[in-house]
Amino acid sequence: PARQRDVGEVGRRAAPSRRGMDVVHKSKVTPPSVSQGLTAPQRASILMRMEANPRTRRLAKDLRRAMSLPEVLLWVQIKGRRLDGLLFRRQHPIGPYVLDFYCEAAKLCVEIDGAGHGAGDRPERDERRDGWLADLGIRTLRLRAGYVLGEMDGALAMIRAALRGEP
């Protein structure tokens, strides 16, 4: 007899095991908050957009090794579920982008913006990126690097407010 698949489980069937039960290999599944009410092609489209390509993954790995001082200081405060028990990832690749910090449970991206984010075409690129993330249901909180350095308690309070959904 074949084993019953759990709701939301995706996989391919393997050869029967010694006990006669089919084994299901799990793969990544779209989070329920994103996939509710969507058709299968829409869910597939979201998964393809969220999946980072190998180049973006390598970039994220390099960025983890070369974090700026404000990023390192903030990471010390939020890593290991230290901020309200929520898990944050640092330099998290998603689609074509690398997010400074990402909390999947709250669908919140925290970006630390240095002086370069106000110059040239950077504000337009940031706006385009924030829109792309918003289409996936991810909110973006932008904090100035100088603010994080000088007012860590204030920066953490702003992150907590964003986690609660406050503007």
Short mmCIF file of C-alpha atoms in Angstrom, two decimals:
data_model
loop_
_atom_site.label_atom_id
_atom_site.label_comp_id
_atom_site.label_asym_id
_atom_site.label_seq_id
_atom_site.Cartn_x
_atom_site.Cartn_y
_atom_site.Cartn_z
CA PRO A 1 0.00 0.00 0.00
CA ALA A 2 1.23 3.49 -0.90
CA ARG A 3 1.76 6.00 1.88
CA GLN A 4 -0.61 8.97 2.03
CA ARG A 5 1.00 12.30 1.09
CA ASP A 6 0.70 15.20 3.49
CA VAL A 7 -1.01 18.38 2.29
CA GLY A 8 1.58 20.69 0.76
CA GLU A 9 4.14 17.95 0.27
CA VAL A 10 5.82 17.90 -3.10
CA GLY A 11 7.95 15.11 -4.40
CA ARG A 12 8.50 12.20 -6.72
CA ARG A 13 7.76 8.60 -5.97
CA ALA A 14 10.67 6.22 -5.53
CA ALA A 15 10.88 2.46 -5.82
CA PRO A 16 8.97 0.59 -3.13
CA SER A 17 10.94 0.01 0.04
CA ARG A 18 11.36 -3.38 1.69
CA ARG A 19 8.15 -2.84 3.62
CA GLY A 20 6.20 -2.15 0.43
CA MET A 21 5.77 1.55 1.26
CA ASP A 22 6.51 4.24 -1.30
CA VAL A 23 9.09 6.83 -0.30
CA VAL A 24 8.43 10.46 -1.15
CA HIS A 25 11.36 12.81 -1.66
CA LYS A 26 10.48 16.26 -0.39
CA SER A 27 11.47 19.44 -2.17
CA LYS A 28 11.00 23.11 -1.34
CA VAL A 29 7.42 24.23 -0.99
CA THR A 30 6.05 27.77 -1.28
CA PRO A 31 5.21 29.13 2.17
CA PRO A 32 1.43 28.90 2.82
CA SER A 33 1.11 32.66 3.35
CA VAL A 34 2.32 33.25 -0.21
CA SER A 35 0.57 30.31 -1.88
CA GLN A 36 -2.93 30.58 -0.43
CA GLY A 37 -5.55 31.33 -3.06
CA LEU A 38 -3.16 30.95 -6.00
CA THR A 39 -3.36 28.61 -8.94
CA ALA A 40 -0.62 26.06 -9.57
CA PRO A 41 1.01 28.15 -12.36
CA GLN A 42 1.01 31.21 -10.10
CA ARG A 43 2.65 29.24 -7.27
CA ALA A 44 5.26 27.89 -9.71
CA SER A 45 5.96 31.43 -10.92
CA ILE A 46 6.54 32.65 -7.36
CA LEU A 47 8.86 29.73 -6.60
CA MET A 48 10.90 30.43 -9.73
CA ARG A 49 11.18 34.13 -8.82
CA MET A 50 12.22 33.40 -5.22
CA GLU A 51 14.85 30.82 -6.14
CA ALA A 52 18.27 32.47 -6.40
CA ASN A 53 20.62 31.51 -9.19
CA PRO A 54 24.11 30.15 -8.41
CA ARG A 55 25.75 33.53 -9.10
CA THR A 56 23.50 35.28 -6.56
CA ARG A 57 24.17 32.52 -4.01
CA ARG A 58 27.95 32.97 -4.43
CA LEU A 59 27.55 36.73 -4.05
CA ALA A 60 25.57 36.23 -0.83
CA LYS A 61 28.28 33.97 0.53
CA ASP A 62 30.95 36.57 -0.29
CA LEU A 63 28.86 39.35 1.28
CA ARG A 64 28.53 37.33 4.51
CA ARG A 65 32.32 37.37 4.76
CA ALA A 66 32.58 41.11 4.04
CA MET A 67 29.78 42.68 6.07
CA SER A 68 29.98 46.38 6.93
CA LEU A 69 30.40 47.45 10.57
CA PRO A 70 26.72 48.49 10.99
CA GLU A 71 25.63 45.14 9.53
CA VAL A 72 27.92 43.21 11.90
CA LEU A 73 26.72 45.15 14.94
CA LEU A 74 23.06 44.63 14.02
CA TRP A 75 23.67 40.94 13.29
CA VAL A 76 25.09 40.47 16.80
CA GLN A 77 21.81 41.84 18.20
CA ILE A 78 19.39 39.76 16.07
CA LYS A 79 21.13 36.45 15.37
CA GLY A 80 20.11 33.25 17.10
CA ARG A 81 16.50 34.36 17.66
CA ARG A 82 17.65 37.12 20.03
CA LEU A 83 15.07 39.59 18.72
CA ASP A 84 11.61 38.52 19.94
CA GLY A 85 12.44 34.86 19.28
CA LEU A 86 12.39 35.33 15.49
CA LEU A 87 14.93 33.81 13.14
CA PHE A 88 16.78 36.24 10.87
CA ARG A 89 19.06 35.28 8.01
CA ARG A 90 21.92 37.51 6.95
CA GLN A 91 22.83 38.21 3.33
CA HIS A 92 19.93 36.04 2.18
CA PRO A 93 19.68 35.41 -1.59
CA ILE A 94 16.22 35.67 -3.11
CA GLY A 95 15.63 35.87 -6.83
CA PRO A 96 18.22 38.23 -8.34
CA TYR A 97 18.80 40.05 -5.02
CA VAL A 98 20.68 39.56 -1.75
CA LEU A 99 18.83 40.89 1.31
CA ASP A 100 20.93 42.23 4.20
CA PHE A 101 18.66 40.56 6.78
CA TYR A 102 15.50 38.55 6.25
CA CYS A 103 12.91 37.18 8.67
CA GLU A 104 10.80 34.62 6.81
CA ALA A 105 8.22 34.27 9.60
CA ALA A 106 7.38 37.98 9.38
CA LYS A 107 8.15 38.38 5.66
CA LEU A 108 10.41 41.30 6.59
CA CYS A 109 13.60 42.43 4.88
CA VAL A 110 15.89 44.81 6.81
CA GLU A 111 18.32 46.77 4.66
CA ILE A 112 21.21 48.83 6.03
CA ASP A 113 21.77 51.72 3.65
CA GLY A 114 25.14 53.45 3.50
CA ALA A 115 25.86 56.82 1.90
CA GLY A 116 25.82 55.35 -1.61
CA HIS A 117 22.10 54.61 -1.48
CA GLY A 118 21.22 58.28 -1.92
CA ALA A 119 23.37 58.91 -4.99
CA GLY A 120 23.01 58.35 -8.71
CA ASP A 121 20.41 55.85 -9.86
CA ARG A 122 20.55 53.95 -6.57
CA PRO A 123 17.25 55.32 -5.17
CA GLU A 124 15.40 54.16 -8.31
CA ARG A 125 17.07 50.73 -8.16
CA ASP A 126 16.16 50.42 -4.46
CA GLU A 127 12.55 51.36 -5.25
CA ARG A 128 12.39 48.79 -8.06
CA ARG A 129 13.82 46.11 -5.74
CA ASP A 130 11.40 47.01 -2.93
CA GLY A 131 8.50 46.73 -5.39
CA TRP A 132 9.70 43.32 -6.58
CA LEU A 133 9.86 42.13 -2.98
CA ALA A 134 6.43 43.62 -2.21
CA ASP A 135 4.98 41.58 -5.09
CA LEU A 136 6.16 38.50 -3.16
CA GLY A 137 4.59 39.78 0.06
CA ILE A 138 7.91 40.86 1.60
CA ARG A 139 8.04 44.22 3.38
CA THR A 140 11.29 46.21 3.38
CA LEU A 141 12.59 48.31 6.26
CA ARG A 142 15.49 50.59 5.33
CA LEU A 143 17.78 51.88 8.08
CA ARG A 144 20.63 54.32 7.61
CA ALA A 145 24.04 52.89 8.52
CA GLY A 146 24.83 55.94 10.68
CA TYR A 147 21.58 55.47 12.62
CA VAL A 148 22.41 51.82 13.32
CA LEU A 149 25.90 52.82 14.53
CA GLY A 150 24.68 55.65 16.77
CA GLU A 151 21.26 54.46 17.90
CA MET A 152 21.22 50.66 18.07
CA ASP A 153 18.33 50.64 20.55
CA GLY A 154 16.32 52.88 18.23
CA ALA A 155 17.12 50.66 15.24
CA LEU A 156 15.98 47.57 17.15
CA ALA A 157 12.78 49.39 18.19
CA MET A 158 12.10 50.22 14.52
CA ILE A 159 12.60 46.56 13.56
CA ARG A 160 10.25 45.44 16.35
CA ALA A 161 7.62 47.93 15.14
CA ALA A 162 7.97 46.62 11.58
CA LEU A 163 7.64 43.04 12.86
CA ARG A 164 4.34 44.03 14.50
CA GLY A 165 3.23 45.53 11.18
CA GLU A 166 3.39 49.13 12.35
CA PRO A 167 4.31 51.76 9.71
#
